[in-house]
PDB file of C-alpha atoms and ligand atoms in Angstrom:
ATOM      1  CA  MET A   1       0.000   0.000   0.000  1.00  0.00           C
ATOM      2  CA  LYS A   2       1.263   3.422  -0.921  1.00  0.00           C
ATOM      3  CA  THR A   3       0.223   6.832   0.230  1.00  0.00           C
ATOM      4  CA  GLY A   4      -1.539   9.055  -2.247  1.00  0.00           C
ATOM      5  CA  GLY A   5       1.169  11.674  -2.742  1.00  0.00           C
ATOM      6  CA  LYS A   6       4.928  11.632  -3.102  1.00  0.00           C
ATOM      7  CA  ALA A   7       6.667  11.403   0.220  1.00  0.00           C
ATOM      8  CA  VAL A   8       9.912  12.746   1.551  1.00  0.00           C
ATOM      9  CA  ARG A   9      11.747  11.584   4.642  1.00  0.00           C
ATOM     10  CA  ARG A  10      11.628  14.164   7.399  1.00  0.00           C
ATOM     11  CA  LYS A  11      14.963  15.881   7.914  1.00  0.00           C
ATOM     12  CA  GLY A  12      16.562  14.478  11.049  1.00  0.00           C
ATOM     13  CA  GLY A  13      13.427  12.457  11.622  1.00  0.00           C
ATOM     14  CA  LYS A  14      15.185   9.275  12.606  1.00  0.00           C
ATOM     15  CA  ALA A  15      13.379   7.979  15.639  1.00  0.00           C
ATOM     16  CA  VAL A  16      15.153   7.464  18.912  1.00  0.00           C
ATOM     17  CA  GLY A  17      14.145   6.158  22.302  1.00  0.00           C
ATOM     18  CA  ASN A  18      13.090   3.012  24.048  1.00  0.00           C
ATOM     19  CA  GLU A  19      11.479   1.366  21.034  1.00  0.00           C
ATOM     20  CA  GLY A  20      13.580   3.018  18.361  1.00  0.00           C
ATOM     21  CA  GLY A  21      10.433   4.037  16.432  1.00  0.00           C
ATOM     22  CA  PRO A  22       8.068   6.951  16.427  1.00  0.00           C
ATOM     23  CA  ALA A  23       6.382   5.529  19.511  1.00  0.00           C
ATOM     24  CA  ALA A  24       9.372   6.775  21.410  1.00  0.00           C
ATOM     25  CA  LYS A  25       8.529  10.365  20.504  1.00  0.00           C
ATOM     26  CA  VAL A  26       5.025  10.020  21.820  1.00  0.00           C
ATOM     27  CA  SER A  27       6.023   8.253  25.001  1.00  0.00           C
ATOM     28  CA  ARG A  28       8.696  10.880  25.671  1.00  0.00           C
ATOM     29  CA  GLY A  29       6.250  13.731  25.697  1.00  0.00           C
ATOM     30  CA  HIS A  30       5.923  14.515  21.994  1.00  0.00           C
ATOM     31  CA  ARG A  31       3.096  17.071  21.906  1.00  0.00           C
ATOM     32  CA  LEU A  32       0.466  16.402  19.330  1.00  0.00           C
ATOM     33  CA  THR A  33      -0.525  19.706  17.790  1.00  0.00           C
ATOM     34  CA  ALA A  34      -3.841  18.497  16.428  1.00  0.00           C
ATOM     35  CA  ARG A  35      -5.831  15.318  16.750  1.00  0.00           C
ATOM     36  CA  PRO A  36      -6.177  13.845  13.266  1.00  0.00           C
ATOM     37  CA  SER A  37      -9.563  13.054  11.877  1.00  0.00           C
ATOM     38  CA  ALA A  38     -10.685   9.898  13.647  1.00  0.00           C
ATOM     39  CA  SER A  39     -13.346   9.227  11.048  1.00  0.00           C
ATOM     40  CA  GLU A  40     -10.885   9.567   8.182  1.00  0.00           C
ATOM     41  CA  ILE A  41      -8.495   7.161   9.866  1.00  0.00           C
ATOM     42  CA  ILE A  42     -11.088   4.432  10.257  1.00  0.00           C
ATOM     43  CA  SER A  43     -12.418   4.973   6.723  1.00  0.00           C
ATOM     44  CA  LEU A  44      -8.958   4.500   5.257  1.00  0.00           C
ATOM     45  CA  LEU A  45      -8.325   1.433   7.404  1.00  0.00           C
ATOM     46  CA  LYS A  46     -11.679  -0.092   6.430  1.00  0.00           C
ATOM     47  CA  SER A  47     -10.920   0.272   2.749  1.00  0.00           C
ATOM     48  CA  THR A  48      -7.360  -1.014   3.239  1.00  0.00           C
ATOM     49  CA  TYR A  49      -8.360  -4.070   5.299  1.00  0.00           C
ATOM     50  CA  PRO A  50     -11.851  -5.058   4.168  1.00  0.00           C
ATOM     51  CA  ASP A  51     -11.336  -8.565   5.607  1.00  0.00           C
ATOM     52  CA  ALA A  52     -10.150  -7.466   9.062  1.00  0.00           C
ATOM     53  CA  ARG A  53     -11.522  -9.820  11.658  1.00  0.00           C
ATOM     54  CA  CYS A  54     -10.624 -11.800  14.755  1.00  0.00           C
ATOM     55  CA  ALA A  55      -7.571 -13.946  13.986  1.00  0.00           C
ATOM     56  CA  LEU A  56      -8.391 -16.562  16.622  1.00  0.00           C
ATOM     57  CA  VAL A  57     -10.035 -19.559  14.944  1.00  0.00           C
ATOM     58  CA  HIS A  58     -13.303 -20.446  16.665  1.00  0.00           C
ATOM     59  CA  ARG A  59     -16.790 -21.811  15.962  1.00  0.00           C
ATOM     60  CA  ASN A  60     -18.667 -20.508  18.990  1.00  0.00           C
ATOM     61  CA  ALA A  61     -18.379 -18.357  22.106  1.00  0.00           C
ATOM     62  CA  TYR A  62     -16.914 -21.192  24.187  1.00  0.00           C
ATOM     63  CA  GLU A  63     -14.086 -21.778  21.724  1.00  0.00           C
ATOM     64  CA  LEU A  64     -13.403 -18.059  21.385  1.00  0.00           C
ATOM     65  CA  LEU A  65     -13.283 -17.629  25.147  1.00  0.00           C
ATOM     66  CA  CYS A  66     -10.792 -20.497  25.480  1.00  0.00           C
ATOM     67  CA  ALA A  67      -8.675 -19.132  22.613  1.00  0.00           C
ATOM     68  CA  THR A  68      -8.657 -15.628  24.071  1.00  0.00           C
ATOM     69  CA  ILE A  69      -7.557 -16.905  27.481  1.00  0.00           C
ATOM     70  CA  LEU A  70      -4.750 -18.789  25.732  1.00  0.00           C
ATOM     71  CA  SER A  71      -3.708 -15.719  23.726  1.00  0.00           C
ATOM     72  CA  ALA A  72      -2.243 -13.862  26.722  1.00  0.00           C
ATOM     73  CA  GLN A  73       1.485 -13.376  26.033  1.00  0.00           C
ATOM     74  CA  CYS A  74       1.166 -15.619  22.995  1.00  0.00           C
ATOM     75  CA  THR A  75       0.661 -15.091  19.279  1.00  0.00           C
ATOM     76  CA  ASP A  76      -2.695 -15.836  17.700  1.00  0.00           C
ATOM     77  CA  ALA A  77      -0.920 -18.159  15.258  1.00  0.00           C
ATOM     78  CA  ARG A  78       0.421 -20.255  18.114  1.00  0.00           C
ATOM     79  CA  VAL A  79      -2.988 -20.347  19.813  1.00  0.00           C
ATOM     80  CA  ASN A  80      -4.518 -21.580  16.557  1.00  0.00           C
ATOM     81  CA  MET A  81      -2.046 -24.471  16.549  1.00  0.00           C
ATOM     82  CA  VAL A  82      -3.046 -25.492  20.055  1.00  0.00           C
ATOM     83  CA  THR A  83      -6.818 -25.128  20.034  1.00  0.00           C
ATOM     84  CA  PRO A  84      -7.810 -27.902  17.579  1.00  0.00           C
ATOM     85  CA  ALA A  85      -6.552 -30.579  19.997  1.00  0.00           C
ATOM     86  CA  LEU A  86      -8.069 -28.769  22.980  1.00  0.00           C
ATOM     87  CA  PHE A  87     -11.506 -28.467  21.378  1.00  0.00           C
ATOM     88  CA  ALA A  88     -11.421 -32.062  20.100  1.00  0.00           C
ATOM     89  CA  ARG A  89     -10.780 -33.344  23.612  1.00  0.00           C
ATOM     90  CA  TYR A  90     -13.060 -30.861  25.405  1.00  0.00           C
ATOM     91  CA  PRO A  91     -15.756 -29.778  22.936  1.00  0.00           C
ATOM     92  CA  THR A  92     -17.944 -27.970  25.507  1.00  0.00           C
ATOM     93  CA  PRO A  93     -17.542 -26.413  28.964  1.00  0.00           C
ATOM     94  CA  PHE A  94     -18.975 -29.608  30.479  1.00  0.00           C
ATOM     95  CA  GLU A  95     -15.989 -31.729  29.384  1.00  0.00           C
ATOM     96  CA  LEU A  96     -13.458 -29.018  30.226  1.00  0.00           C
ATOM     97  CA  ALA A  97     -14.945 -28.536  33.703  1.00  0.00           C
ATOM     98  CA  ARG A  98     -14.111 -32.184  34.506  1.00  0.00           C
ATOM     99  CA  ALA A  99     -10.663 -32.171  32.890  1.00  0.00           C
ATOM    100  CA  GLU A 100      -7.506 -33.330  34.614  1.00  0.00           C
ATOM    101  CA  PRO A 101      -5.168 -30.307  34.820  1.00  0.00           C
ATOM    102  CA  ALA A 102      -2.182 -32.373  33.687  1.00  0.00           C
ATOM    103  CA  ASP A 103      -4.000 -33.363  30.493  1.00  0.00           C
ATOM    104  CA  VAL A 104      -4.888 -29.752  29.652  1.00  0.00           C
ATOM    105  CA  GLU A 105      -1.374 -28.598  30.478  1.00  0.00           C
ATOM    106  CA  GLU A 106       0.049 -31.109  28.042  1.00  0.00           C
ATOM    107  CA  ILE A 107      -2.171 -29.879  25.218  1.00  0.00           C
ATOM    108  CA  ILE A 108      -1.586 -26.147  25.746  1.00  0.00           C
ATOM    109  CA  ARG A 109       2.064 -26.255  26.875  1.00  0.00           C
ATOM    110  CA  SER A 110       3.442 -24.481  23.786  1.00  0.00           C
ATOM    111  CA  ALA A 111       1.156 -21.468  24.367  1.00  0.00           C
ATOM    112  CA  GLY A 112       3.216 -20.490  27.425  1.00  0.00           C
ATOM    113  CA  PHE A 113       2.169 -19.916  31.047  1.00  0.00           C
ATOM    114  CA  PHE A 114       0.430 -23.251  30.646  1.00  0.00           C
ATOM    115  CA  ARG A 115      -0.163 -23.921  34.351  1.00  0.00           C
ATOM    116  CA  ASN A 116      -1.929 -20.607  34.969  1.00  0.00           C
ATOM    117  CA  LYS A 117      -3.822 -20.854  31.700  1.00  0.00           C
ATOM    118  CA  THR A 118      -4.943 -24.378  32.586  1.00  0.00           C
ATOM    119  CA  LYS A 119      -6.271 -23.104  35.916  1.00  0.00           C
ATOM    120  CA  SER A 120      -8.132 -20.315  34.127  1.00  0.00           C
ATOM    121  CA  LEU A 121      -9.577 -22.619  31.466  1.00  0.00           C
ATOM    122  CA  ILE A 122     -10.836 -25.263  33.877  1.00  0.00           C
ATOM    123  CA  GLY A 123     -12.003 -22.650  36.404  1.00  0.00           C
ATOM    124  CA  MET A 124     -13.840 -20.774  33.680  1.00  0.00           C
ATOM    125  CA  ALA A 125     -15.549 -23.951  32.475  1.00  0.00           C
ATOM    126  CA  GLN A 126     -16.550 -24.960  35.998  1.00  0.00           C
ATOM    127  CA  ALA A 127     -18.065 -21.518  36.635  1.00  0.00           C
ATOM    128  CA  VAL A 128     -19.883 -21.567  33.286  1.00  0.00           C
ATOM    129  CA  VAL A 129     -21.370 -24.982  34.110  1.00  0.00           C
ATOM    130  CA  ALA A 130     -22.205 -24.160  37.736  1.00  0.00           C
ATOM    131  CA  ASP A 131     -23.569 -20.652  37.260  1.00  0.00           C
ATOM    132  CA  HIS A 132     -24.687 -20.392  33.637  1.00  0.00           C
ATOM    133  CA  GLY A 133     -25.924 -23.868  32.691  1.00  0.00           C
ATOM    134  CA  GLY A 134     -22.977 -24.393  30.344  1.00  0.00           C
ATOM    135  CA  GLU A 135     -23.702 -21.258  28.264  1.00  0.00           C
ATOM    136  CA  ILE A 136     -21.027 -18.598  27.921  1.00  0.00           C
ATOM    137  CA  PRO A 137     -22.584 -15.447  29.428  1.00  0.00           C
ATOM    138  CA  ARG A 138     -23.546 -12.542  27.202  1.00  0.00           C
ATOM    139  CA  THR A 139     -22.854  -9.581  29.478  1.00  0.00           C
ATOM    140  CA  MET A 140     -19.665  -7.825  30.503  1.00  0.00           C
ATOM    141  CA  GLU A 141     -20.556  -8.142  34.193  1.00  0.00           C
ATOM    142  CA  GLU A 142     -21.139 -11.897  34.053  1.00  0.00           C
ATOM    143  CA  LEU A 143     -18.144 -12.611  31.857  1.00  0.00           C
ATOM    144  CA  ARG A 144     -15.842 -10.734  34.198  1.00  0.00           C
ATOM    145  CA  THR A 145     -16.805 -12.983  37.104  1.00  0.00           C
ATOM    146  CA  LEU A 146     -15.243 -15.961  35.297  1.00  0.00           C
ATOM    147  CA  PRO A 147     -11.677 -16.996  36.213  1.00  0.00           C
ATOM    148  CA  GLY A 148      -9.096 -15.655  33.775  1.00  0.00           C
ATOM    149  CA  VAL A 149     -11.531 -13.226  32.148  1.00  0.00           C
ATOM    150  CA  GLY A 150     -10.805  -9.496  32.292  1.00  0.00           C
ATOM    151  CA  ARG A 151     -12.344  -6.630  30.383  1.00  0.00           C
ATOM    152  CA  LYS A 152     -10.202  -7.214  27.285  1.00  0.00           C
ATOM    153  CA  THR A 153     -11.156 -10.887  27.010  1.00  0.00           C
ATOM    154  CA  ALA A 154     -14.816 -10.075  27.654  1.00  0.00           C
ATOM    155  CA  ASN A 155     -14.747  -7.429  24.907  1.00  0.00           C
ATOM    156  CA  VAL A 156     -13.324  -9.960  22.441  1.00  0.00           C
ATOM    157  CA  VAL A 157     -16.059 -12.511  23.206  1.00  0.00           C
ATOM    158  CA  LEU A 158     -18.933 -10.028  23.239  1.00  0.00           C
ATOM    159  CA  SER A 159     -17.888  -8.360  20.005  1.00  0.00           C
ATOM    160  CA  ASN A 160     -16.886 -11.407  17.959  1.00  0.00           C
ATOM    161  CA  ALA A 161     -19.148 -14.162  19.273  1.00  0.00           C
ATOM    162  CA  TYR A 162     -22.235 -12.165  20.221  1.00  0.00           C
ATOM    163  CA  ASP A 163     -21.924  -9.112  17.957  1.00  0.00           C
ATOM    164  CA  THR A 164     -22.275  -6.867  21.004  1.00  0.00           C
ATOM    165  CA  ASN A 165     -20.010  -3.851  21.296  1.00  0.00           C
ATOM    166  CA  GLU A 166     -19.598  -3.064  24.992  1.00  0.00           C
ATOM    167  CA  GLY A 167     -16.176  -1.512  24.543  1.00  0.00           C
ATOM    168  CA  VAL A 168     -13.007  -1.518  22.474  1.00  0.00           C
ATOM    169  CA  THR A 169     -10.520  -4.348  22.809  1.00  0.00           C
ATOM    170  CA  VAL A 170      -7.199  -2.722  23.706  1.00  0.00           C
ATOM    171  CA  ASP A 171      -4.180  -4.952  23.155  1.00  0.00           C
ATOM    172  CA  THR A 172      -0.555  -4.004  22.571  1.00  0.00           C
ATOM    173  CA  HIS A 173      -1.165  -3.047  18.929  1.00  0.00           C
ATOM    174  CA  VAL A 174      -4.179  -0.900  19.778  1.00  0.00           C
ATOM    175  CA  THR A 175      -2.263   0.761  22.614  1.00  0.00           C
ATOM    176  CA  ARG A 176       0.729   1.533  20.398  1.00  0.00           C
ATOM    177  CA  LEU A 177      -1.177   2.728  17.347  1.00  0.00           C
ATOM    178  CA  SER A 178      -3.626   4.842  19.347  1.00  0.00           C
ATOM    179  CA  GLY A 179      -0.672   6.794  20.718  1.00  0.00           C
ATOM    180  CA  LEU A 180       1.148   7.070  17.394  1.00  0.00           C
ATOM    181  CA  LEU A 181      -1.974   8.251  15.583  1.00  0.00           C
ATOM    182  CA  GLY A 182      -2.887  10.770  18.265  1.00  0.00           C
ATOM    183  CA  LEU A 183      -6.181   9.037  19.013  1.00  0.00           C
ATOM    184  CA  SER A 184      -5.242   8.647  22.646  1.00  0.00           C
ATOM    185  CA  ARG A 185      -2.853  10.358  24.993  1.00  0.00           C
ATOM    186  CA  GLY A 186      -2.930   7.677  27.667  1.00  0.00           C
ATOM    187  CA  THR A 187      -0.917   4.551  28.302  1.00  0.00           C
ATOM    188  CA  ASP A 188      -3.404   2.828  30.583  1.00  0.00           C
ATOM    189  CA  PRO A 189      -5.611   0.440  28.532  1.00  0.00           C
ATOM    190  CA  VAL A 190      -8.731   1.518  30.408  1.00  0.00           C
ATOM    191  CA  LYS A 191      -8.123   5.183  29.611  1.00  0.00           C
ATOM    192  CA  ILE A 192      -7.286   4.379  25.998  1.00  0.00           C
ATOM    193  CA  GLU A 193     -10.507   2.402  25.688  1.00  0.00           C
ATOM    194  CA  GLU A 194     -12.505   5.324  27.100  1.00  0.00           C
ATOM    195  CA  GLU A 195     -10.924   7.763  24.651  1.00  0.00           C
ATOM    196  CA  LEU A 196     -11.553   5.480  21.667  1.00  0.00           C
ATOM    197  CA  MET A 197     -15.162   4.965  22.766  1.00  0.00           C
ATOM    198  CA  GLN A 198     -15.634   8.731  22.805  1.00  0.00           C
ATOM    199  CA  LEU A 199     -14.060   9.164  19.378  1.00  0.00           C
ATOM    200  CA  TYR A 200     -15.948   6.436  17.536  1.00  0.00           C
ATOM    201  CA  PRO A 201     -19.573   5.354  17.316  1.00  0.00           C
ATOM    202  CA  ARG A 202     -20.507   2.114  19.074  1.00  0.00           C
ATOM    203  CA  GLU A 203     -20.980   0.204  15.831  1.00  0.00           C
ATOM    204  CA  ASP A 204     -17.283   0.736  15.039  1.00  0.00           C
ATOM    205  CA  TRP A 205     -15.872  -0.366  18.390  1.00  0.00           C
ATOM    206  CA  GLY A 206     -15.442  -4.001  17.393  1.00  0.00           C
ATOM    207  CA  ILE A 207     -13.961  -3.459  13.945  1.00  0.00           C
ATOM    208  CA  LEU A 208     -11.703  -0.642  15.165  1.00  0.00           C
ATOM    209  CA  SER A 209      -9.510  -2.953  17.192  1.00  0.00           C
ATOM    210  CA  HIS A 210      -9.267  -5.475  14.328  1.00  0.00           C
ATOM    211  CA  LEU A 211      -8.248  -2.698  11.932  1.00  0.00           C
ATOM    212  CA  LEU A 212      -5.587  -1.310  14.254  1.00  0.00           C
ATOM    213  CA  ILE A 213      -4.265  -4.821  14.904  1.00  0.00           C
ATOM    214  CA  PHE A 214      -4.093  -5.596  11.169  1.00  0.00           C
ATOM    215  CA  HIS A 215      -2.314  -2.299  10.535  1.00  0.00           C
ATOM    216  CA  GLY A 216       0.060  -2.884  13.446  1.00  0.00           C
ATOM    217  CA  ARG A 217       1.005  -6.302  12.113  1.00  0.00           C
ATOM    218  CA  GLN A 218       1.403  -5.374   8.469  1.00  0.00           C
ATOM    219  CA  ILE A 219       2.556  -1.731   8.269  1.00  0.00           C
ATOM    220  CA  CYS A 220       2.933   0.059  11.598  1.00  0.00           C
ATOM    221  CA  ILE A 221       5.212  -2.619  12.973  1.00  0.00           C
ATOM    222  CA  ALA A 222       6.766  -2.025  16.399  1.00  0.00           C
ATOM    223  CA  ARG A 223      10.316  -0.681  16.116  1.00  0.00           C
ATOM    224  CA  ARG A 224      10.203  -0.563  12.301  1.00  0.00           C
ATOM    225  CA  PRO A 225       7.037   1.173  11.088  1.00  0.00           C
ATOM    226  CA  ARG A 226       6.751   1.311   7.308  1.00  0.00           C
ATOM    227  CA  CYS A 227       5.597   4.936   7.159  1.00  0.00           C
ATOM    228  CA  GLY A 228       6.480   5.203   3.478  1.00  0.00           C
ATOM    229  CA  ASP A 229       3.917   2.491   2.703  1.00  0.00           C
ATOM    230  CA  CYS A 230       1.303   3.681   5.202  1.00  0.00           C
ATOM    231  CA  VAL A 231      -2.092   4.819   3.998  1.00  0.00           C
ATOM    232  CA  LEU A 232      -2.355   6.973   7.139  1.00  0.00           C
ATOM    233  CA  ALA A 233       0.982   8.780   6.743  1.00  0.00           C
ATOM    234  CA  ARG A 234      -0.458  12.175   5.814  1.00  0.00           C
ATOM    235  CA  LEU A 235      -2.740  12.085   8.882  1.00  0.00           C
ATOM    236  CA  CYS A 236      -0.346  10.564  11.376  1.00  0.00           C
ATOM    237  CA  PRO A 237       1.441  12.973  13.754  1.00  0.00           C
ATOM    238  CA  SER A 238       4.154  10.357  14.287  1.00  0.00           C
ATOM    239  CA  SER A 239       4.855   9.681  10.620  1.00  0.00           C
ATOM    240  CA  LEU A 240       8.481   9.585   9.576  1.00  0.00           C
ATOM    241  CA  VAL A 241       7.504  10.804   6.131  1.00  0.00           C
ATOM    242  CA  ARG A 242       5.685  13.926   5.058  1.00  0.00           C
ATOM    243  CA  PRO A 243       3.912  14.597   1.781  1.00  0.00           C
ATOM    244  CA  LEU A 244       5.573  17.144  -0.476  1.00  0.00           C
ATOM    245  CA  PRO A 245       3.809  20.526  -0.481  1.00  0.00           C
ATOM    246  CA  GLY A 246       0.982  20.635  -2.972  1.00  0.00           C
ATOM    247  CA  THR A 247       0.604  16.838  -3.255  1.00  0.00           C
ATOM    248  CA  ILE A 248      -2.381  16.497  -0.913  1.00  0.00           C
TER     249      ILE A 248
HETATM  250  S1  LIG B   1       2.591   6.859   9.455  1.00  0.00           S
HETATM  251 FE1  LIG B   1       1.638   4.844   9.606  1.00  0.00          FE
HETATM  252  S2  LIG B   1       3.355   3.429   9.931  1.00  0.00           S
HETATM  253 FE2  LIG B   1       4.103   5.502  10.373  1.00  0.00          FE
HETATM  254  S3  LIG B   1       3.851   5.755  12.612  1.00  0.00           S
HETATM  255 FE3  LIG B   1       1.992   6.591  11.600  1.00  0.00          FE
HETATM  256  S4  LIG B   1       0.543   4.860  11.557  1.00  0.00           S
HETATM  257 FE4  LIG B   1       2.571   3.999  11.955  1.00  0.00          FE
END
């Protein structure tokens, strides 16, 4: 993907700091002079990534909840390698609630933190069976009572399994890109989520995080953002390139 106009590298614009990319400028107090158009940003991202969606393979809310618990400190690709065996052995919360921890640990070992994740998975399933008749709850409040389920995980399940936008899922990509793009001035995920919810209409909350994650993986990569190929470069206050005068 290329930007619309010709671009020139900013004089002396080489990024410095803890991440070596433009994020460093923001985190070190770089003052954003103007908040770019939030609506233009999401429009460009929607047309750039028309297939943006949850990367965790799942067939229902139970599978998505398990996959999201497993995704902590782990790539989605790795989770997708682990979950087929997990779901084959424990196809519903009823089987997982009765699982032997050692058996679950063996299946999910490569996803990291496998002992804690096993506790969360089995605890979640037991609570779902005991308190919700085996159905994954459909509200933020109920989901957050389950072991291993915080606001981020609940947002993922509500948005992708139940098509209910209660908030914006804020992961590392969303945190980083929100700062770089000037959509948020915070570093705390809760504050970032609040700011994004104020900037965008509810119907965009779910897709927004997918779009930012896609962009963070493909173009605005941590430590080596490809600003010259970025469709948002002319809007982004952290861009390392600037359009030539008269080209926008
Ligand atoms: S211009 Fe694009 S790639 Fe560069 S920092 Fe901004 S969002 Fe990231």
